[in-house]
Amino acid sequence: QLQLVESGGGLVQPGGSLRLSCAASGFTLDYLAIGWFRQAPGKEREGVSCISSSDGSTYYADSVKGRFTISRDNAKNTVYLQMNSLKPEDTAVYYCAARERYYSAKWYEYGYWGQGTQVTVTS
């Protein structure tokens, strides 16, 4: 059974930074594409950043380009999302999701999900 566990969320002021972690167990990260999604109250689930296992290609939503960085450490079976220059509009529950090989920005194309971690950006 593949399990994904997010951590690293919290409360920060605008301009601050957080690093989210997605730790996978039960299946090697080598064969998985990982996506970070977020959902704020009243808003549609949004693809934030994704990384492919096959060629290492990445995706970033326009709203986070230049501020967020996705990376993976296959030896630790963990994917990270470094979030800098955080804005109040980044406030959401952030979810880690997995699918085979190639990433997708569509949340419904992922079959494995973590429990989510809350990120709150407020002054």
Short mmCIF file of N, CA, C and O in Angstrom, two decimals:
data_model
loop_
_atom_site.label_atom_id
_atom_site.label_comp_id
_atom_site.label_asym_id
_atom_site.label_seq_id
_atom_site.Cartn_x
_atom_site.Cartn_y
_atom_site.Cartn_z
N GLN A 1 0.84 -1.19 0.00
CA GLN A 1 0.00 0.00 0.00
C GLN A 1 0.88 1.25 0.00
O GLN A 1 1.74 1.41 0.87
N LEU A 2 0.66 2.10 -0.97
CA LEU A 2 1.38 3.36 -1.02
C LEU A 2 0.74 4.35 -0.06
O LEU A 2 -0.47 4.55 -0.07
N GLN A 3 1.57 4.96 0.76
CA GLN A 3 1.12 6.00 1.67
C GLN A 3 1.93 7.25 1.45
O GLN A 3 3.15 7.20 1.26
N LEU A 4 1.26 8.38 1.47
CA LEU A 4 1.89 9.68 1.33
C LEU A 4 1.56 10.50 2.56
O LEU A 4 0.39 10.61 2.95
N VAL A 5 2.57 11.09 3.17
CA VAL A 5 2.38 11.88 4.37
C VAL A 5 3.02 13.24 4.18
O VAL A 5 4.24 13.34 4.00
N GLU A 6 2.20 14.28 4.22
CA GLU A 6 2.70 15.64 4.11
C GLU A 6 3.05 16.19 5.49
O GLU A 6 2.42 15.84 6.49
N SER A 7 4.02 17.07 5.51
CA SER A 7 4.38 17.77 6.73
C SER A 7 5.02 19.10 6.35
O SER A 7 5.37 19.33 5.20
N GLY A 8 5.16 19.97 7.32
CA GLY A 8 5.85 21.23 7.12
C GLY A 8 4.96 22.45 7.04
O GLY A 8 5.46 23.57 6.95
N GLY A 9 3.65 22.25 7.05
CA GLY A 9 2.75 23.38 7.02
C GLY A 9 2.78 24.15 8.34
O GLY A 9 3.36 23.71 9.33
N GLY A 10 2.15 25.30 8.32
CA GLY A 10 2.11 26.11 9.52
C GLY A 10 1.61 27.51 9.24
O GLY A 10 1.08 27.80 8.17
N LEU A 11 1.79 28.37 10.22
CA LEU A 11 1.37 29.76 10.15
C LEU A 11 2.59 30.65 9.97
O LEU A 11 3.53 30.59 10.77
N VAL A 12 2.58 31.45 8.91
CA VAL A 12 3.69 32.35 8.63
C VAL A 12 3.16 33.71 8.20
O VAL A 12 2.02 33.83 7.75
N GLN A 13 4.00 34.72 8.34
CA GLN A 13 3.66 36.05 7.88
C GLN A 13 3.97 36.21 6.40
O GLN A 13 4.80 35.48 5.85
N PRO A 14 3.30 37.14 5.73
CA PRO A 14 3.64 37.39 4.32
C PRO A 14 5.13 37.64 4.14
O PRO A 14 5.75 38.36 4.92
N GLY A 15 5.68 37.06 3.08
CA GLY A 15 7.10 37.16 2.83
C GLY A 15 7.93 36.05 3.44
O GLY A 15 9.11 35.91 3.12
N GLY A 16 7.31 35.25 4.29
CA GLY A 16 8.00 34.16 4.93
C GLY A 16 8.14 32.95 4.04
O GLY A 16 7.70 32.94 2.89
N SER A 17 8.75 31.90 4.59
CA SER A 17 9.02 30.69 3.84
C SER A 17 8.60 29.46 4.63
O SER A 17 8.62 29.45 5.86
N LEU A 18 8.24 28.43 3.89
CA LEU A 18 7.97 27.12 4.44
C LEU A 18 8.49 26.08 3.47
O LEU A 18 8.54 26.32 2.26
N ARG A 19 8.87 24.93 3.99
CA ARG A 19 9.21 23.80 3.15
C ARG A 19 8.30 22.64 3.50
O ARG A 19 8.33 22.12 4.62
N LEU A 20 7.50 22.24 2.52
CA LEU A 20 6.63 21.10 2.69
C LEU A 20 7.34 19.83 2.26
O LEU A 20 8.11 19.84 1.30
N SER A 21 7.07 18.76 2.96
CA SER A 21 7.63 17.46 2.63
C SER A 21 6.52 16.47 2.35
O SER A 21 5.47 16.50 2.99
N CYS A 22 6.76 15.61 1.39
CA CYS A 22 5.86 14.51 1.07
C CYS A 22 6.66 13.23 1.13
O CYS A 22 7.46 12.94 0.23
N ALA A 23 6.47 12.48 2.19
CA ALA A 23 7.20 11.24 2.40
C ALA A 23 6.36 10.06 1.93
O ALA A 23 5.22 9.90 2.36
N ALA A 24 6.92 9.26 1.04
CA ALA A 24 6.23 8.11 0.49
C ALA A 24 6.72 6.83 1.14
O ALA A 24 7.91 6.67 1.43
N SER A 25 5.81 5.91 1.36
CA SER A 25 6.16 4.59 1.87
C SER A 25 5.33 3.55 1.16
O SER A 25 4.23 3.83 0.68
N GLY A 26 5.86 2.34 1.07
CA GLY A 26 5.15 1.26 0.43
C GLY A 26 5.40 1.14 -1.06
O GLY A 26 4.97 0.16 -1.67
N PHE A 27 6.06 2.12 -1.65
CA PHE A 27 6.36 2.11 -3.06
C PHE A 27 7.50 3.08 -3.32
O PHE A 27 7.50 4.18 -2.76
N THR A 28 8.42 2.69 -4.18
CA THR A 28 9.55 3.57 -4.44
C THR A 28 9.13 4.80 -5.22
O THR A 28 8.31 4.74 -6.14
N LEU A 29 9.71 5.92 -4.84
CA LEU A 29 9.41 7.18 -5.50
C LEU A 29 9.96 7.22 -6.92
O LEU A 29 9.55 8.07 -7.72
N ASP A 30 10.87 6.33 -7.25
CA ASP A 30 11.52 6.33 -8.56
C ASP A 30 10.53 6.22 -9.71
O ASP A 30 10.80 6.70 -10.81
N TYR A 31 9.42 5.55 -9.48
CA TYR A 31 8.46 5.27 -10.55
C TYR A 31 7.24 6.18 -10.52
O TYR A 31 6.31 5.98 -11.30
N LEU A 32 7.24 7.15 -9.65
CA LEU A 32 6.06 7.97 -9.44
C LEU A 32 6.29 9.41 -9.85
O LEU A 32 7.36 9.98 -9.65
N ALA A 33 5.26 9.99 -10.43
CA ALA A 33 5.18 11.43 -10.59
C ALA A 33 4.43 11.99 -9.38
O ALA A 33 3.43 11.42 -8.96
N ILE A 34 4.92 13.07 -8.84
CA ILE A 34 4.34 13.66 -7.65
C ILE A 34 3.82 15.06 -7.97
O ILE A 34 4.52 15.86 -8.61
N GLY A 35 2.62 15.32 -7.53
CA GLY A 35 2.04 16.63 -7.68
C GLY A 35 1.67 17.23 -6.34
O GLY A 35 1.26 16.51 -5.42
N TRP A 36 1.87 18.53 -6.23
CA TRP A 36 1.37 19.28 -5.08
C TRP A 36 0.13 20.05 -5.52
O TRP A 36 0.16 20.77 -6.53
N PHE A 37 -0.92 19.89 -4.78
CA PHE A 37 -2.18 20.58 -5.04
C PHE A 37 -2.59 21.35 -3.80
O PHE A 37 -2.16 21.03 -2.69
N ARG A 38 -3.41 22.34 -3.99
CA ARG A 38 -3.91 23.08 -2.85
C ARG A 38 -5.37 23.42 -3.06
O ARG A 38 -5.85 23.54 -4.20
N GLN A 39 -6.06 23.57 -1.95
CA GLN A 39 -7.46 23.92 -2.00
C GLN A 39 -7.79 24.87 -0.86
O GLN A 39 -7.59 24.53 0.31
N ALA A 40 -8.25 26.04 -1.21
CA ALA A 40 -8.71 27.02 -0.25
C ALA A 40 -10.23 26.95 -0.16
O ALA A 40 -10.89 26.52 -1.11
N PRO A 41 -10.80 27.37 0.96
CA PRO A 41 -12.25 27.34 1.10
C PRO A 41 -12.95 28.08 -0.04
O PRO A 41 -12.60 29.21 -0.36
N GLY A 42 -13.92 27.42 -0.65
CA GLY A 42 -14.69 28.02 -1.72
C GLY A 42 -14.01 28.03 -3.07
O GLY A 42 -14.58 28.57 -4.03
N LYS A 43 -12.81 27.46 -3.17
CA LYS A 43 -12.09 27.46 -4.42
C LYS A 43 -11.86 26.04 -4.93
O LYS A 43 -11.87 25.09 -4.17
N GLU A 44 -11.68 25.94 -6.23
CA GLU A 44 -11.40 24.67 -6.87
C GLU A 44 -9.99 24.20 -6.53
O GLU A 44 -9.07 25.01 -6.35
N ARG A 45 -9.82 22.90 -6.43
CA ARG A 45 -8.49 22.34 -6.19
C ARG A 45 -7.56 22.71 -7.33
O ARG A 45 -7.89 22.56 -8.51
N GLU A 46 -6.39 23.19 -6.98
CA GLU A 46 -5.46 23.76 -7.94
C GLU A 46 -4.14 23.01 -7.94
O GLU A 46 -3.58 22.73 -6.89
N GLY A 47 -3.64 22.70 -9.13
CA GLY A 47 -2.31 22.14 -9.26
C GLY A 47 -1.27 23.22 -9.03
O GLY A 47 -1.26 24.23 -9.72
N VAL A 48 -0.39 23.01 -8.07
CA VAL A 48 0.62 23.99 -7.70
C VAL A 48 1.95 23.70 -8.38
O VAL A 48 2.54 24.57 -9.02
N SER A 49 2.41 22.48 -8.25
CA SER A 49 3.69 22.08 -8.82
C SER A 49 3.73 20.57 -8.94
O SER A 49 3.19 19.86 -8.10
N CYS A 50 4.39 20.08 -10.00
CA CYS A 50 4.48 18.64 -10.24
C CYS A 50 5.88 18.31 -10.74
O CYS A 50 6.56 19.14 -11.34
N ILE A 51 6.27 17.06 -10.51
CA ILE A 51 7.56 16.59 -11.01
C ILE A 51 7.40 15.17 -11.51
O ILE A 51 6.75 14.33 -10.87
N SER A 52 7.98 14.90 -12.67
CA SER A 52 7.88 13.59 -13.30
C SER A 52 9.04 12.70 -12.88
O SER A 52 10.16 13.17 -12.64
N SER A 53 8.77 11.40 -12.81
CA SER A 53 9.83 10.45 -12.50
C SER A 53 10.64 10.06 -13.73
O SER A 53 11.79 9.66 -13.61
N SER A 54 10.04 10.16 -14.91
CA SER A 54 10.67 9.66 -16.13
C SER A 54 11.79 10.56 -16.64
O SER A 54 12.87 10.07 -16.98
N ASP A 55 11.55 11.85 -16.70
CA ASP A 55 12.54 12.76 -17.24
C ASP A 55 12.85 13.93 -16.31
O ASP A 55 13.64 14.81 -16.67
N GLY A 56 12.23 13.97 -15.15
CA GLY A 56 12.48 15.03 -14.20
C GLY A 56 11.85 16.36 -14.55
O GLY A 56 12.17 17.37 -13.92
N SER A 57 10.98 16.37 -15.54
CA SER A 57 10.34 17.61 -15.93
C SER A 57 9.43 18.11 -14.81
O SER A 57 8.92 17.32 -14.01
N THR A 58 9.25 19.41 -14.76
CA THR A 58 8.47 20.02 -13.69
C THR A 58 7.41 20.95 -14.24
O THR A 58 7.48 21.41 -15.39
N TYR A 59 6.44 21.21 -13.41
CA TYR A 59 5.36 22.13 -13.73
C TYR A 59 5.15 23.05 -12.54
O TYR A 59 5.22 22.62 -11.39
N TYR A 60 4.89 24.31 -12.84
CA TYR A 60 4.53 25.28 -11.82
C TYR A 60 3.34 26.08 -12.29
O TYR A 60 3.29 26.53 -13.44
N ALA A 61 2.40 26.27 -11.41
CA ALA A 61 1.32 27.19 -11.70
C ALA A 61 1.88 28.60 -11.84
O ALA A 61 2.85 28.96 -11.18
N ASP A 62 1.26 29.38 -12.71
CA ASP A 62 1.73 30.74 -12.93
C ASP A 62 1.80 31.55 -11.63
O ASP A 62 2.67 32.39 -11.45
N SER A 63 0.89 31.27 -10.73
CA SER A 63 0.80 32.03 -9.49
C SER A 63 1.97 31.79 -8.54
O SER A 63 2.18 32.58 -7.62
N VAL A 64 2.73 30.72 -8.76
CA VAL A 64 3.82 30.40 -7.84
C VAL A 64 5.19 30.40 -8.52
O VAL A 64 6.21 30.21 -7.83
N LYS A 65 5.25 30.60 -9.81
CA LYS A 65 6.52 30.60 -10.53
C LYS A 65 7.45 31.66 -9.96
O LYS A 65 7.06 32.80 -9.71
N GLY A 66 8.69 31.26 -9.74
CA GLY A 66 9.68 32.16 -9.18
C GLY A 66 9.69 32.20 -7.68
O GLY A 66 10.62 32.76 -7.08
N ARG A 67 8.68 31.61 -7.04
CA ARG A 67 8.60 31.60 -5.58
C ARG A 67 8.69 30.20 -4.99
O ARG A 67 9.24 30.03 -3.90
N PHE A 68 8.13 29.23 -5.69
CA PHE A 68 8.11 27.85 -5.20
C PHE A 68 9.07 27.00 -6.02
O PHE A 68 9.26 27.22 -7.22
N THR A 69 9.66 26.01 -5.38
CA THR A 69 10.55 25.07 -6.05
C THR A 69 10.24 23.66 -5.60
O THR A 69 10.21 23.37 -4.40
N ILE A 70 10.01 22.78 -6.56
CA ILE A 70 9.77 21.37 -6.26
C ILE A 70 11.06 20.59 -6.47
O ILE A 70 11.82 20.87 -7.41
N SER A 71 11.31 19.64 -5.61
CA SER A 71 12.49 18.80 -5.73
C SER A 71 12.20 17.44 -5.15
O SER A 71 11.19 17.25 -4.45
N ARG A 72 13.06 16.48 -5.44
CA ARG A 72 12.88 15.14 -4.90
C ARG A 72 14.20 14.56 -4.47
O ARG A 72 15.26 14.86 -5.03
N ASP A 73 14.13 13.73 -3.47
CA ASP A 73 15.27 12.98 -2.98
C ASP A 73 14.84 11.52 -2.97
O ASP A 73 14.19 11.07 -2.03
N ASN A 74 15.18 10.81 -4.03
CA ASN A 74 14.73 9.43 -4.16
C ASN A 74 15.31 8.53 -3.07
O ASN A 74 14.67 7.55 -2.66
N ALA A 75 16.50 8.83 -2.60
CA ALA A 75 17.10 8.04 -1.54
C ALA A 75 16.29 8.12 -0.26
O ALA A 75 16.23 7.16 0.51
N LYS A 76 15.66 9.26 -0.02
CA LYS A 76 14.82 9.44 1.15
C LYS A 76 13.35 9.21 0.85
O LYS A 76 12.51 9.31 1.76
N ASN A 77 13.04 8.91 -0.41
CA ASN A 77 11.65 8.69 -0.83
C ASN A 77 10.77 9.88 -0.47
O ASN A 77 9.63 9.73 -0.01
N THR A 78 11.29 11.07 -0.71
CA THR A 78 10.61 12.28 -0.29
C THR A 78 10.66 13.33 -1.39
O THR A 78 11.68 13.49 -2.06
N VAL A 79 9.56 14.03 -1.55
CA VAL A 79 9.46 15.18 -2.44
C VAL A 79 9.24 16.42 -1.59
O VAL A 79 8.49 16.38 -0.61
N TYR A 80 9.88 17.51 -1.97
CA TYR A 80 9.79 18.74 -1.21
C TYR A 80 9.17 19.85 -2.05
O TYR A 80 9.29 19.88 -3.28
N LEU A 81 8.53 20.76 -1.39
CA LEU A 81 8.06 21.98 -2.01
C LEU A 81 8.55 23.14 -1.16
O LEU A 81 8.03 23.39 -0.07
N GLN A 82 9.57 23.82 -1.66
CA GLN A 82 10.10 25.00 -0.99
C GLN A 82 9.27 26.20 -1.41
O GLN A 82 9.17 26.51 -2.59
N MET A 83 8.69 26.87 -0.45
CA MET A 83 7.80 27.99 -0.71
C MET A 83 8.41 29.24 -0.10
O MET A 83 8.54 29.35 1.12
N ASN A 84 8.77 30.18 -0.95
CA ASN A 84 9.35 31.44 -0.51
C ASN A 84 8.42 32.59 -0.88
O ASN A 84 7.53 32.45 -1.71
N SER A 85 8.66 33.72 -0.26
CA SER A 85 7.88 34.94 -0.54
C SER A 85 6.39 34.66 -0.48
O SER A 85 5.63 35.03 -1.38
N LEU A 86 5.98 34.00 0.57
CA LEU A 86 4.58 33.58 0.69
C LEU A 86 3.64 34.78 0.77
O LEU A 86 3.97 35.81 1.37
N LYS A 87 2.48 34.60 0.17
CA LYS A 87 1.45 35.62 0.12
C LYS A 87 0.19 35.10 0.79
O LYS A 87 -0.03 33.88 0.86
N PRO A 88 -0.67 35.99 1.26
CA PRO A 88 -1.92 35.54 1.87
C PRO A 88 -2.74 34.64 0.95
O PRO A 88 -3.41 33.72 1.43
N GLU A 89 -2.68 34.87 -0.35
CA GLU A 89 -3.43 34.05 -1.29
C GLU A 89 -2.88 32.64 -1.44
O GLU A 89 -3.49 31.80 -2.10
N ASP A 90 -1.72 32.36 -0.84
CA ASP A 90 -1.19 31.01 -0.80
C ASP A 90 -1.84 30.17 0.29
O ASP A 90 -1.59 28.96 0.36
N THR A 91 -2.63 30.78 1.13
CA THR A 91 -3.29 30.07 2.21
C THR A 91 -4.21 28.99 1.66
O THR A 91 -5.09 29.26 0.85
N ALA A 92 -4.00 27.77 2.10
CA ALA A 92 -4.79 26.63 1.62
C ALA A 92 -4.33 25.38 2.35
O ALA A 92 -3.32 25.38 3.05
N VAL A 93 -5.08 24.31 2.16
CA VAL A 93 -4.60 22.99 2.52
C VAL A 93 -3.82 22.46 1.33
O VAL A 93 -4.33 22.43 0.21
N TYR A 94 -2.60 22.03 1.57
CA TYR A 94 -1.74 21.52 0.52
C TYR A 94 -1.69 20.01 0.58
O TYR A 94 -1.47 19.42 1.64
N TYR A 95 -1.91 19.39 -0.57
CA TYR A 95 -1.94 17.94 -0.68
C TYR A 95 -0.84 17.45 -1.61
O TYR A 95 -0.56 18.05 -2.64
N CYS A 96 -0.26 16.34 -1.24
CA CYS A 96 0.67 15.61 -2.08
C CYS A 96 -0.07 14.47 -2.74
O CYS A 96 -0.86 13.78 -2.09
N ALA A 97 0.16 14.25 -4.03
CA ALA A 97 -0.50 13.19 -4.76
C ALA A 97 0.48 12.49 -5.68
O ALA A 97 1.49 13.07 -6.08
N ALA A 98 0.19 11.25 -6.02
CA ALA A 98 1.09 10.44 -6.84
C ALA A 98 0.33 9.72 -7.95
O ALA A 98 -0.82 9.31 -7.78
N ARG A 99 1.00 9.60 -9.09
CA ARG A 99 0.54 8.78 -10.19
C ARG A 99 1.76 8.22 -10.87
O ARG A 99 2.89 8.61 -10.57
N GLU A 100 1.57 7.30 -11.82
CA GLU A 100 2.71 6.67 -12.47
C GLU A 100 3.40 7.61 -13.44
O GLU A 100 2.75 8.29 -14.23
N ARG A 101 4.69 7.69 -13.33
CA ARG A 101 5.64 8.24 -14.28
C ARG A 101 5.46 9.71 -14.62
O ARG A 101 6.24 10.54 -14.19
N TYR A 102 4.44 10.04 -15.42
CA TYR A 102 4.28 11.39 -15.93
C TYR A 102 3.34 12.20 -15.07
O TYR A 102 2.30 11.71 -14.62
N TYR A 103 3.69 13.45 -14.86
CA TYR A 103 2.84 14.30 -14.04
C TYR A 103 1.64 14.80 -14.83
O TYR A 103 1.61 14.81 -16.05
N SER A 104 0.65 15.22 -14.10
CA SER A 104 -0.52 15.86 -14.64
C SER A 104 -0.91 17.00 -13.71
O SER A 104 -0.76 16.88 -12.49
N ALA A 105 -1.39 18.09 -14.28
CA ALA A 105 -1.88 19.20 -13.47
C ALA A 105 -3.34 19.03 -13.08
O ALA A 105 -3.88 19.88 -12.37
N LYS A 106 -3.95 17.94 -13.51
CA LYS A 106 -5.35 17.66 -13.20
C LYS A 106 -5.43 16.77 -11.97
O LYS A 106 -4.96 15.64 -11.98
N TRP A 107 -6.06 17.27 -10.93
CA TRP A 107 -6.08 16.54 -9.67
C TRP A 107 -6.75 15.18 -9.78
O TRP A 107 -6.35 14.22 -9.11
N TYR A 108 -7.74 15.06 -10.64
CA TYR A 108 -8.51 13.83 -10.75
C TYR A 108 -7.76 12.74 -11.51
O TYR A 108 -8.26 11.61 -11.61
N GLU A 109 -6.60 13.03 -12.03
CA GLU A 109 -5.78 12.02 -12.69
C GLU A 109 -4.76 11.38 -11.74
O GLU A 109 -3.93 10.59 -12.19
N TYR A 110 -4.84 11.71 -10.47
CA TYR A 110 -3.97 11.12 -9.46
C TYR A 110 -4.76 10.13 -8.61
O TYR A 110 -5.89 10.42 -8.21
N GLY A 111 -4.15 8.99 -8.33
CA GLY A 111 -4.83 7.95 -7.59
C GLY A 111 -4.44 7.84 -6.13
O GLY A 111 -5.13 7.15 -5.36
N TYR A 112 -3.37 8.48 -5.73
CA TYR A 112 -2.88 8.39 -4.37
C TYR A 112 -2.74 9.78 -3.79
O TYR A 112 -2.19 10.68 -4.43
N TRP A 113 -3.21 9.94 -2.57
CA TRP A 113 -3.24 11.25 -1.92
C TRP A 113 -2.80 11.16 -0.48
O TRP A 113 -3.09 10.19 0.22
N GLY A 114 -2.11 12.21 -0.04
CA GLY A 114 -1.82 12.36 1.36
C GLY A 114 -2.98 13.01 2.08
O GLY A 114 -4.03 13.31 1.50
N GLN A 115 -2.80 13.25 3.38
CA GLN A 115 -3.88 13.77 4.21
C GLN A 115 -4.00 15.29 4.17
O GLN A 115 -5.00 15.84 4.61
N GLY A 116 -3.00 15.94 3.64
CA GLY A 116 -3.00 17.39 3.56
C GLY A 116 -2.32 18.05 4.74
O GLY A 116 -2.28 17.51 5.84
N THR A 117 -1.77 19.22 4.50
CA THR A 117 -1.16 20.02 5.55
C THR A 117 -1.57 21.48 5.35
O THR A 117 -1.55 22.00 4.24
N GLN A 118 -1.96 22.12 6.43
CA GLN A 118 -2.48 23.48 6.36
C GLN A 118 -1.35 24.50 6.27
O GLN A 118 -0.41 24.47 7.07
N VAL A 119 -1.45 25.40 5.31
CA VAL A 119 -0.55 26.54 5.20
C VAL A 119 -1.39 27.80 5.34
O VAL A 119 -2.35 28.01 4.59
N THR A 120 -1.04 28.62 6.30
CA THR A 120 -1.75 29.87 6.54
C THR A 120 -0.76 31.02 6.51
O THR A 120 0.22 31.02 7.26
N VAL A 121 -1.02 31.98 5.63
CA VAL A 121 -0.16 33.14 5.48
C VAL A 121 -0.98 34.37 5.84
O VAL A 121 -1.92 34.74 5.12
N THR A 122 -0.64 34.98 6.94
CA THR A 122 -1.41 36.13 7.41
C THR A 122 -0.55 37.01 8.29
O THR A 122 0.39 36.55 8.95
N SER A 123 -0.86 38.29 8.28
CA SER A 123 -0.19 39.24 9.16
C SER A 123 -0.98 39.46 10.43
O SER A 123 -0.53 40.13 11.34
#
